[in-house]
Coordinates of C-alpha atoms in Angstrom, one line a residue:
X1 CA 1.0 -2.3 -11.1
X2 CA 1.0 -4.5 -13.9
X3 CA -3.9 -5.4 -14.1
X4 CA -5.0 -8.5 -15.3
X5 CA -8.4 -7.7 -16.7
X6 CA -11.3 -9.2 -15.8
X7 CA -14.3 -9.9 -18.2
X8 CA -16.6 -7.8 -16.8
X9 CA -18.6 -4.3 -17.1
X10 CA -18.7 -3.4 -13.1
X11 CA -21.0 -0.2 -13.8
X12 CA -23.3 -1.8 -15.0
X13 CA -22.9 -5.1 -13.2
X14 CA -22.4 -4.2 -9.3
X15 CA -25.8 -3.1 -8.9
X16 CA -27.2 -6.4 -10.2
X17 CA -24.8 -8.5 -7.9
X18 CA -24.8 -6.0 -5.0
X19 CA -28.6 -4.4 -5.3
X20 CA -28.1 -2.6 -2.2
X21 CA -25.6 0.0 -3.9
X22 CA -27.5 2.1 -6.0
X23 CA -27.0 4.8 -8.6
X24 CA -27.1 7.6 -6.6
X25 CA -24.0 6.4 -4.1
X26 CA -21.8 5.7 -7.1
X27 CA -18.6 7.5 -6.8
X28 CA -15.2 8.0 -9.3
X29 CA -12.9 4.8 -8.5
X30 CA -10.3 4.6 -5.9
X31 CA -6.9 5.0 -7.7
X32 CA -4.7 5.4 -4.4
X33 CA -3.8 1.9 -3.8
X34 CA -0.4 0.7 -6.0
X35 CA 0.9 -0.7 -3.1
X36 CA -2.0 -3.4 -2.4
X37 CA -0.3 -5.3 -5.2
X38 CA -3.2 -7.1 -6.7
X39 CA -3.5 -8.6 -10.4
X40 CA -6.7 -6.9 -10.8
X41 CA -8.1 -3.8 -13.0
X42 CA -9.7 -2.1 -10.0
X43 CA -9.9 1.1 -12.6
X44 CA -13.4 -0.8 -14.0
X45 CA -14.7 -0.3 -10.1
X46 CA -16.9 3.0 -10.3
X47 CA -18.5 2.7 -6.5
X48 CA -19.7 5.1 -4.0
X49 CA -20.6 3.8 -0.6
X50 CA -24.0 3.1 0.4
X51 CA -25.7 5.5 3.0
X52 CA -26.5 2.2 4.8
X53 CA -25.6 -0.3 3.3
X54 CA -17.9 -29.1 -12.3
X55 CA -14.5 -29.1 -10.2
X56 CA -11.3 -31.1 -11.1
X57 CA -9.8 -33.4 -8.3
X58 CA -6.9 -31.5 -8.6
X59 CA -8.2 -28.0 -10.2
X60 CA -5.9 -24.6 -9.5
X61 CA -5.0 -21.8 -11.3
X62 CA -2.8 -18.9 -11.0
X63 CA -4.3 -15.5 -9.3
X64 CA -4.2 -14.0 -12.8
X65 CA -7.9 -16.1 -12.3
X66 CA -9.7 -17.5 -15.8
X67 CA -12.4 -16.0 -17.6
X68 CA -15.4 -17.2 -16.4
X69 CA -18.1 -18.9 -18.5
X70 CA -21.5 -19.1 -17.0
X71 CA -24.1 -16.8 -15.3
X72 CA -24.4 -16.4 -11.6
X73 CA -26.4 -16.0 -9.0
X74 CA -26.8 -13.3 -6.3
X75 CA -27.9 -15.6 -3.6
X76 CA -25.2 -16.0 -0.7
X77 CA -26.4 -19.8 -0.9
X78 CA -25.2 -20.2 -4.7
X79 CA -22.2 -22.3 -5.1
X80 CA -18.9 -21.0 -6.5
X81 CA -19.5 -22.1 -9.8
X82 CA -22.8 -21.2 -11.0
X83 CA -25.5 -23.1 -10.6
X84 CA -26.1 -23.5 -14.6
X85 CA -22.4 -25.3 -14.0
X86 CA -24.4 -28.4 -13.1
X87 CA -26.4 -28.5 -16.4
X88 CA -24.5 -30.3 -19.2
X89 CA -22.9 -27.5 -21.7
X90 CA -24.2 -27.2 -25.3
X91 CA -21.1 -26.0 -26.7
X92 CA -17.3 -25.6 -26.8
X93 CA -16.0 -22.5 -26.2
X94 CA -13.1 -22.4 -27.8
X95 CA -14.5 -23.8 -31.0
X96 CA -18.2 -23.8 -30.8
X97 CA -18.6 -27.3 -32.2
X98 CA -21.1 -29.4 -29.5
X99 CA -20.2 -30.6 -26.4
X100 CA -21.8 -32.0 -23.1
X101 CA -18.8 -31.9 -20.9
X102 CA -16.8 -29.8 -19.1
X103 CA -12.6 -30.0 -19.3
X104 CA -9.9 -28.3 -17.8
X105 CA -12.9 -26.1 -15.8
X106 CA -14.3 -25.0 -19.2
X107 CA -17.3 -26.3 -21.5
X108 CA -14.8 -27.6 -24.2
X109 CA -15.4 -30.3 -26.9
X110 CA -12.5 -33.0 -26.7
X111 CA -10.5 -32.0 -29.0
X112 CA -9.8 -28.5 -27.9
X113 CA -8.8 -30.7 -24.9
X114 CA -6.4 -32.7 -26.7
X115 CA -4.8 -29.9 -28.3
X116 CA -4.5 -27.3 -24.8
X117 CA -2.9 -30.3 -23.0
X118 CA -0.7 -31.2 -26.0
X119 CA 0.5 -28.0 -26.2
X120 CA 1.3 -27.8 -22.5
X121 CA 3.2 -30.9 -22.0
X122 CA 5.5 -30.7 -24.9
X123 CA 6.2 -26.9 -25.0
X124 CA 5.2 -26.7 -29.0
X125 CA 5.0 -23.0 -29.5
X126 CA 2.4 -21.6 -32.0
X127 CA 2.6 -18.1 -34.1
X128 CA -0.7 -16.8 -36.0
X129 CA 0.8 -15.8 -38.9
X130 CA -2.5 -13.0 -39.3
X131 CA -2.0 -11.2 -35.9
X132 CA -4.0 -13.4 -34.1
X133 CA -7.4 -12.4 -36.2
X134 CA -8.4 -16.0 -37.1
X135 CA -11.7 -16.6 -36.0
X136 CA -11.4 -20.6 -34.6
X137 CA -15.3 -20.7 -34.2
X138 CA -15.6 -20.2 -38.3
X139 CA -13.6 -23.5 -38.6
X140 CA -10.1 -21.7 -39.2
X141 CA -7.1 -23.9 -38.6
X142 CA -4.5 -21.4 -36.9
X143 CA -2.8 -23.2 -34.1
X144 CA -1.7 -20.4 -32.2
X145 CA -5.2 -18.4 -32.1
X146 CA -6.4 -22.0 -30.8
X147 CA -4.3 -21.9 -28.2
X148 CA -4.8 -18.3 -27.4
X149 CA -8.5 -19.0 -26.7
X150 CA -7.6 -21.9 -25.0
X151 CA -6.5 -19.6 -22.2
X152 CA -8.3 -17.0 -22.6
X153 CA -11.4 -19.2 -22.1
X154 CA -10.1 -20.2 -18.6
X155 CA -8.6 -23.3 -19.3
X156 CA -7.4 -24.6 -15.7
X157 CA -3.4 -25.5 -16.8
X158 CA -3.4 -26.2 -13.4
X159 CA -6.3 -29.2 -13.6
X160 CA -4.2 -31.0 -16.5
X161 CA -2.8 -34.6 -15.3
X162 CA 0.6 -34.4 -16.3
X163 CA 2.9 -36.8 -17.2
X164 CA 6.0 -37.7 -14.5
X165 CA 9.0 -35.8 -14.7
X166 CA 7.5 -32.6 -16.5
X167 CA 8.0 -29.3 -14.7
X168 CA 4.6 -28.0 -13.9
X169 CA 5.6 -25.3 -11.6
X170 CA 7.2 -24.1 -15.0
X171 CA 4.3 -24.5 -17.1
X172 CA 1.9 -22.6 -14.5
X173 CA 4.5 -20.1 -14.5
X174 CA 4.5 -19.8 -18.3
X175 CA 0.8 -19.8 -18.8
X176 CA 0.4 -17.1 -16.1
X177 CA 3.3 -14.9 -17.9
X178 CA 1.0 -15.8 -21.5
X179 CA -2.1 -14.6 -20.1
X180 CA -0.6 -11.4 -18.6
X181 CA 0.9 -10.8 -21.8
X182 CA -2.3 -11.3 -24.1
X183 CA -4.1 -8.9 -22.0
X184 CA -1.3 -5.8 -22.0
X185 CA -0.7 -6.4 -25.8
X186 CA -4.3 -6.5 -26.3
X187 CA -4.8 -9.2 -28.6
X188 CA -7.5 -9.1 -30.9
X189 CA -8.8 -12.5 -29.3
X190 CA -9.5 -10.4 -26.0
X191 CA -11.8 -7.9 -28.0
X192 CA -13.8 -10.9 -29.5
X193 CA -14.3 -13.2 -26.3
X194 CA -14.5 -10.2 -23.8
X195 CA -18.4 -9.9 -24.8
X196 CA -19.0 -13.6 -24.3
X197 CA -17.7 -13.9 -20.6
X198 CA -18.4 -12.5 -17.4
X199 CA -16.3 -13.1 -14.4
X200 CA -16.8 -15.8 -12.1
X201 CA -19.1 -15.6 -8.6
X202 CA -15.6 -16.4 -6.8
X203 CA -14.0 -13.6 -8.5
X204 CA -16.1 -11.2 -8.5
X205 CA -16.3 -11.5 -4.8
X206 CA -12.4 -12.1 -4.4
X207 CA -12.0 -8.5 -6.2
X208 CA -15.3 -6.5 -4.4
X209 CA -13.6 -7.4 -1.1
X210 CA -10.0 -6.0 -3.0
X211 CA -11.4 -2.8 -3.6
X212 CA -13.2 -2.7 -0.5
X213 CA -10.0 -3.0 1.1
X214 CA -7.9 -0.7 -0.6
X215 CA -10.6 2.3 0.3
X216 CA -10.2 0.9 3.5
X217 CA -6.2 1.0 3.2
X218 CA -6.1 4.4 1.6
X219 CA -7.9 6.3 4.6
X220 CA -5.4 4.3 7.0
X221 CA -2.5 5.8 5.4
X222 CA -3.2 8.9 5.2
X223 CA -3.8 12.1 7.1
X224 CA -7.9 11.1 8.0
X225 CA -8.5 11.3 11.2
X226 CA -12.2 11.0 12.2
X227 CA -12.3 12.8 15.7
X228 CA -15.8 13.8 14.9
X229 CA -16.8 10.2 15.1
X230 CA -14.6 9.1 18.1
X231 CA -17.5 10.2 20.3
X232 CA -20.6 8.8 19.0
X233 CA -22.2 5.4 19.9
X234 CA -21.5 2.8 17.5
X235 CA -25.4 2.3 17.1
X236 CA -25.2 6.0 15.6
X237 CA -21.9 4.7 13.6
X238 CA -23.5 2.0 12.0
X239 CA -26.9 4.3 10.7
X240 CA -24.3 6.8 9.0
X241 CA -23.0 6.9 5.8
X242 CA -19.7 4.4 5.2
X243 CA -17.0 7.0 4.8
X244 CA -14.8 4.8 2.6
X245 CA -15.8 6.9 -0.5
X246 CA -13.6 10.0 0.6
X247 CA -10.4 7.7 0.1
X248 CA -9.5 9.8 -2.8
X249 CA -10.1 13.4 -0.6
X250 CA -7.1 12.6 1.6
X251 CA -3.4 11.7 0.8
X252 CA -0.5 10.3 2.2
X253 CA 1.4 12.9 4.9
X254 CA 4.8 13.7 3.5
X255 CA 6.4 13.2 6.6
X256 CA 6.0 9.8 7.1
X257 CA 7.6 8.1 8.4
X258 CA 8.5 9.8 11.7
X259 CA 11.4 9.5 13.9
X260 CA 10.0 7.2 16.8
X261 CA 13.3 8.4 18.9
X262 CA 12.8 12.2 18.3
X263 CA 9.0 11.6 19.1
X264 CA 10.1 10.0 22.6
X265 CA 12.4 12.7 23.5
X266 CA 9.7 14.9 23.3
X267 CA 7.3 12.7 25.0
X268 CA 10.2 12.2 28.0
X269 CA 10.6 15.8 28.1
X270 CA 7.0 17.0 28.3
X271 CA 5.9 14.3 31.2
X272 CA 9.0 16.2 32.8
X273 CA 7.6 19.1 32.4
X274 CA 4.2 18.0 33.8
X275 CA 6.0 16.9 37.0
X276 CA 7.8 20.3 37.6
X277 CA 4.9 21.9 37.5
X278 CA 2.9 19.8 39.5
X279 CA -0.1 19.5 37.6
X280 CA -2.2 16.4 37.1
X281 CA -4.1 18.5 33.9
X282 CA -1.4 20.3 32.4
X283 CA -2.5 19.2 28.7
X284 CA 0.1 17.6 26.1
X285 CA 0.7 19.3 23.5
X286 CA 1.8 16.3 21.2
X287 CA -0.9 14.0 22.6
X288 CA -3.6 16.7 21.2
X289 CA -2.4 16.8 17.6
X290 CA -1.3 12.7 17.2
X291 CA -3.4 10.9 15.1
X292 CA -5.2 7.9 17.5
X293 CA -4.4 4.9 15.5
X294 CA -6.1 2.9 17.1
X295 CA -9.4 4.8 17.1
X296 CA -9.4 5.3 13.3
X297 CA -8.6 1.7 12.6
X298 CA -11.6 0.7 14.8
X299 CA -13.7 3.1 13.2
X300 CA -12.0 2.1 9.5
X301 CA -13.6 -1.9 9.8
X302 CA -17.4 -0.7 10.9
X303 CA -17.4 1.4 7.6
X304 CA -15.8 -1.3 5.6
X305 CA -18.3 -3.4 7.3
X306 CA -21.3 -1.3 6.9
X307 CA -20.7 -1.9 2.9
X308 CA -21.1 -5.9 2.7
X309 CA -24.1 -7.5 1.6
X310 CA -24.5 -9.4 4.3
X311 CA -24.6 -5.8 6.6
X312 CA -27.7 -4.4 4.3
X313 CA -30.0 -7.2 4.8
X314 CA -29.3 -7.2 8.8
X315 CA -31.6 -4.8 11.1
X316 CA -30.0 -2.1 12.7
X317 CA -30.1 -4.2 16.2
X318 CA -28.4 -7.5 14.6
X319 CA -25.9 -5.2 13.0
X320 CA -25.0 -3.6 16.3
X321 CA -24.9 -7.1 18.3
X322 CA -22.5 -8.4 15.4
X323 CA -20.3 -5.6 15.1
X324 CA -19.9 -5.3 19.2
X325 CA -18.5 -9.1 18.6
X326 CA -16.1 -8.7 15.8
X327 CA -14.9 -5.5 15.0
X328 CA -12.0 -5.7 17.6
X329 CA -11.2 -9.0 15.5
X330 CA -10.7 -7.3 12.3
X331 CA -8.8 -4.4 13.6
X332 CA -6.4 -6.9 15.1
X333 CA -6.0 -8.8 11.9
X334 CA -5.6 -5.6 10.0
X335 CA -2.9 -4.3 12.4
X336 CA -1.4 -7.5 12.0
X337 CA -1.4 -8.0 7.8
X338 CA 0.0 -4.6 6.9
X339 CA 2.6 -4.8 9.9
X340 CA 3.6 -8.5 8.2
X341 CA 3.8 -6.9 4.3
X342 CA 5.9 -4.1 6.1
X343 CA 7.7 -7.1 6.9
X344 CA 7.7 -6.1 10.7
X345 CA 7.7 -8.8 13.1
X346 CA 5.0 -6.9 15.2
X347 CA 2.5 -4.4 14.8
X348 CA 3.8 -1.0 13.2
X349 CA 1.4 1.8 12.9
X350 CA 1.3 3.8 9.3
X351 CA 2.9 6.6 10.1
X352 CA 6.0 3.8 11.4
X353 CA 5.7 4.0 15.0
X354 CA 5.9 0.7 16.9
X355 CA 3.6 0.6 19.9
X356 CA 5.5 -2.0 22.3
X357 CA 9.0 -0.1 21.3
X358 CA 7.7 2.9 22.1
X359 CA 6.5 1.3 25.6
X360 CA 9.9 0.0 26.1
X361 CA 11.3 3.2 25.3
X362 CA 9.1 4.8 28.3
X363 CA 9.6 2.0 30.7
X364 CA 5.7 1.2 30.3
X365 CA 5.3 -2.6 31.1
X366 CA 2.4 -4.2 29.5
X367 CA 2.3 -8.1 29.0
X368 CA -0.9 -8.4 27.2
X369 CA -0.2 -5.9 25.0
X370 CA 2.7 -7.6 24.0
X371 CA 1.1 -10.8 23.1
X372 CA -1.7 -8.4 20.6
X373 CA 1.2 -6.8 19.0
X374 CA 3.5 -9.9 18.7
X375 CA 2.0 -12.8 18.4
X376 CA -0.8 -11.4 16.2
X377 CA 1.7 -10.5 13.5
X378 CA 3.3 -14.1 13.9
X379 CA 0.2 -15.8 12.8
X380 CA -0.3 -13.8 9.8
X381 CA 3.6 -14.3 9.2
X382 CA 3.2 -18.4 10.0
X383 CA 0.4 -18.7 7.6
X384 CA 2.1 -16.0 5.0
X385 CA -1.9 -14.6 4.3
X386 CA -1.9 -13.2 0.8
X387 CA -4.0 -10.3 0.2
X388 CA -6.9 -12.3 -1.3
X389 CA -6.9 -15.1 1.6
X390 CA -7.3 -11.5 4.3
X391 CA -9.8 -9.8 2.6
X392 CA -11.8 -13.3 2.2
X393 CA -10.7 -14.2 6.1
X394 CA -12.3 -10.6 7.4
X395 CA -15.2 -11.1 5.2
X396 CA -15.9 -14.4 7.1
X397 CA -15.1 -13.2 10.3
X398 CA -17.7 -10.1 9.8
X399 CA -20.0 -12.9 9.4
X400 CA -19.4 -14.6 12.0
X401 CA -22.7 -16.5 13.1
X402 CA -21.7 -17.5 16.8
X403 CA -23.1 -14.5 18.0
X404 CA -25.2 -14.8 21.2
X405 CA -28.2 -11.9 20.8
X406 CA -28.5 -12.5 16.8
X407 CA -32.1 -12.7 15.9
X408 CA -33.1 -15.9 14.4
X409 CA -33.5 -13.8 10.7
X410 CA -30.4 -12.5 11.4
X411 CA -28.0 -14.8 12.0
X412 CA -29.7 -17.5 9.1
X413 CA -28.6 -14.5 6.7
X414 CA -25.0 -14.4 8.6
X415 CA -24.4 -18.0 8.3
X416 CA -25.4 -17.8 5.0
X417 CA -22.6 -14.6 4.0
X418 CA -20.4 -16.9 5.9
X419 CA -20.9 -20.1 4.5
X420 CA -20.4 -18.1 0.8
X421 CA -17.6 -16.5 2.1
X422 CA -15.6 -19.9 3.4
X423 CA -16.8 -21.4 0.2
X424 CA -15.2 -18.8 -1.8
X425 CA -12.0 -19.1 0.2
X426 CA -11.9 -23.4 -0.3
X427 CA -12.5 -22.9 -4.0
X428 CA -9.8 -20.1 -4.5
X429 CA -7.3 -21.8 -2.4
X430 CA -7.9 -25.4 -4.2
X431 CA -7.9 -23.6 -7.4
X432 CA -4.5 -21.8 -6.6
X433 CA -2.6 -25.4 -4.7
X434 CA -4.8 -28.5 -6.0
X435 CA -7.5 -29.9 -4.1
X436 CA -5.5 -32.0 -1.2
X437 CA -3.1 -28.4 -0.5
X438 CA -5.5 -26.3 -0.8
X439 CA -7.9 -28.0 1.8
X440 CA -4.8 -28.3 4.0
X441 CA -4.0 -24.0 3.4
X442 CA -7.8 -23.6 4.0
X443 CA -7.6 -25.1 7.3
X444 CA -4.6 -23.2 8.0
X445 CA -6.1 -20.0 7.1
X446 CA -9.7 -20.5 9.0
X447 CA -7.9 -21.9 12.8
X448 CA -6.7 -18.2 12.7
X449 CA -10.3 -17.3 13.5
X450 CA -10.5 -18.5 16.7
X451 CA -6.9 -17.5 17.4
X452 CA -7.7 -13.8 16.7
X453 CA -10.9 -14.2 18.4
X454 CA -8.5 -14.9 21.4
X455 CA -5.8 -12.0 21.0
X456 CA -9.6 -9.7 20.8
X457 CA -10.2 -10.5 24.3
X458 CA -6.5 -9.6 25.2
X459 CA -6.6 -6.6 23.6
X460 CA -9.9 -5.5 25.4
X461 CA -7.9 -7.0 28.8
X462 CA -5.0 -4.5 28.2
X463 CA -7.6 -1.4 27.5
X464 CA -9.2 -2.3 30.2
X465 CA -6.0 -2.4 32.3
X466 CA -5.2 0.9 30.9
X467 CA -7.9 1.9 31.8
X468 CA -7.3 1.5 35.3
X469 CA -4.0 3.0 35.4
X470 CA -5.2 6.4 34.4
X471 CA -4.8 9.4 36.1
X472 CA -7.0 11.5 37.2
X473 CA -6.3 14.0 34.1
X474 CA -7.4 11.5 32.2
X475 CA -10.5 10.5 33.5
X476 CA -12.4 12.3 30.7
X477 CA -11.4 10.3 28.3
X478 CA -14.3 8.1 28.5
X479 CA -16.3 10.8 26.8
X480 CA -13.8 11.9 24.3
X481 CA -13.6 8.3 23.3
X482 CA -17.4 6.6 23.4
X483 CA -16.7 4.4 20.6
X484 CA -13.6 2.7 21.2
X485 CA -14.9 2.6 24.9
X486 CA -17.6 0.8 24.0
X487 CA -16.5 -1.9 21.4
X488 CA -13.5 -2.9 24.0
X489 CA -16.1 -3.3 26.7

């Protein structure tokens, strides 16, 4: 997994963007996770979870994402862009002479300008003849170290009017592969600019909720399996410690995936069994030692919730009301991504069993089910979610401010998480497409909200349809399983 790095000491700099995350909760980074394929250096992460815890018209920009420039602020009401953006810029930085104005998404003077869009447009190709170790801001003309801090200074390719008939899919493709390449070959101009820059507010969110989410992933796939926490309330849940920091402490189970036939042989064979003998509590041997997907998953998005921001500053009552509404949400919408980059048409569970096969496969009959394991994974499919538009989708969900039984503190600090959040997403997306697309994707992106919202209430129709079709050997389930119980009430 090829990391594009980002400008930015995270040891040193989480605290002061997340304050809530202190020393003493620090943990090693998560290194499990070359399968969440993300262009970013998640090795400069060094996290342990908390015990509670100027834009062009047609701006975008490849996910490799641009060095940012400017300060920013910790407040969830800051803008994308820093706030300083809105103040005129003293200098450029690609060649330090004065400027006031801001091109390409970049304080730049206009001739650095001039030359980046030049170079674009006709395809000239410059070579430092020196290695790259000419220092522009000393007034040394070298072409190709120009250019090279052109880009590394986050020049938006993207945000460059070209003229008709010019391939810009190609260009964006070419500065994209240029950046990547500067950063593996380690370029001198990356040692000498690194110090000037840190990443942007947008980033630096986009890659918290990354890393968030491949802790989150890591448990998922692996053998952890919390059945010490499948009892406890959720108000109990939420006053723990997040368990996301033991990612590293549990791997993958070699025998994944399983046969889903073999397993309902067995299944078919034991239920016969229970009939012969005529016992309503004859126990099952394979339903005591399979993993409850479902139950872990649940559990899975309250600890990745419990990690936000937004989650610290909420009392322990607003956290429970908020996490009652939404956490069926994001389990759904979790099911449904990894199913859809499994390239399954509906939900698949880790370890490769498919829920509504395996229902077929016992005659089980459940409609509703059907729709939250089908239709969910359609969504995701019809909207093709990359992994930055799903972590930023759950991280506006978990703030969703519609919640009746929010205080009034509360939900102003939810709205304002979500508000940041949806900002975030509009600004990425437009930055990525161009302004008109990426307001059309963005819009895309957020109806699934409400849709998932929807498929929540199925799914809490078909447990509670379950539910009712229970035996009486199963009737103690509802103490073996007080959490899930009560977040599908």
């Amino acid at each position: 997994m090829s990391s594009f790095l980002v400008a930015v000491d995270y040891e040193n700099q989480l605290t002061d963007f997340y304050p809530d995350i202190d020393d003493e909760i620090k943990k090693e980074y998560f290194v499990g996770c070359s399968d969440f394929k993300q262009d970013v250096n998640f090795s400069q992460f060094d996290l342990k979870i908390n015990d509670t815890m100027d834009n062009s018209n047609d701006a975008t920009c490849s996910n490799e994402n641009n060095f940012a420039l400017v300060p920013v602020s910790t407040s969830p009401n800051s803008s994308i862009k820093s706030s300083s953006i809105d103040e005129a810029p003293r200098q450029c930085v690609v060649c330090d002479e004065p400027t006031k104005c801001y091109h390409y998404d970049v304080p730049s003077c206009t001739g650095c300008k001039t030359f980046f869009r030049r170079c674009l447009v006709t395809g000239k190709k410059y070579k430092c003849q020196y290695g790259g170790k000419c220092d522009i801001k000393k007034g040394e003309d070298c072409r190709g170290c120009r250019f090279e801090r052109c880009l590394v200074s986050g020049m938006n390719a993207a945000a460059i009017q070209y003229p008709a008939g010019v391939n810009v899919e190609g260009i964006l493709e070419n500065v994209k592969q240029l950046k990547r390449k500067l950063i593996e070959d380690n370029r001198p101009i990356i040692s000498k600019m690194l110090p000037t820059f840190s990443e942007t507010e947008q980033r630096r969110d986009i890659n918290f909720l990354l890393y968030l989410e491949a802790k989150q992933r890591k448990l998922r796939e692996s053998e952890y399996d919390p059945t010490y926490l499948y009892s406890v309330k959720l108000r109990d849940l939420l006053e723990r410690a997040s368990e996301l920091y033991l990612a590293d402490k549990f791997e993958k189970p070699s025998h994944w995936p399983v046969d889903q036939n073999a397993i309902v042989k067995k299944l078919v064979e034991q239920c016969q069994r229970r009939k012969e003998s005529k016992s309503e509590t004859l126990s099952c041997e394979m339903e005591k030692k399979k993993k409850l997907f479902v139950a872990v998953d649940l559990i899975l998005t309250v600890e990745m919730a419990k990690v936000l921001p937004a989650f610290n500053c909420l009392s322990i009552n607003d956290k429970e009301v908020l996490m009652k509404h939404v956490v069926v949400v994001n389990m759904l919408l979790t099911q449904s991504f990894y199913s859809y980059q499994m390239h399954s048409d509906v939900i698949i569970l880790p370890h490769g069993i498919i829920p509504t096969k395996l229902d077929q496969q016992l005659g089980r009959n459940n409609p509703i089910k059907w729709e939250t394991h089908c239709r969910t994974v359609e969504c995701v499919k019809r909207v093709a979610l990359n992994p930055e538009q799903f972590v930023l989708l759950k991280a506006i969900i978990y703030c969703h401010p519609a919640v009746e039984g929010l205080s009034d503190e509360g939900r102003n600090i939810v709205d304002s998480y979500h508000q940041r959040y949806s900002k975030t997403l509009l600004q990425h997306l437009q930055n990525e497409m161009g302004s008109a697309a990426g307001a059309s994707k963005f819009a895309e992106v957020i109806s699934l909200i409400s849709t998932y919202f929807h498929f929540a209430d199925k799914a809490k129709q078909a447990h509670l349809i379950q539910v009712m079709q229970m035996g009486k050997e199963r009737l103690n389930c509802k103490n073996k399983h007080i959490l899930f119980n009560e977040c599908m009430i």
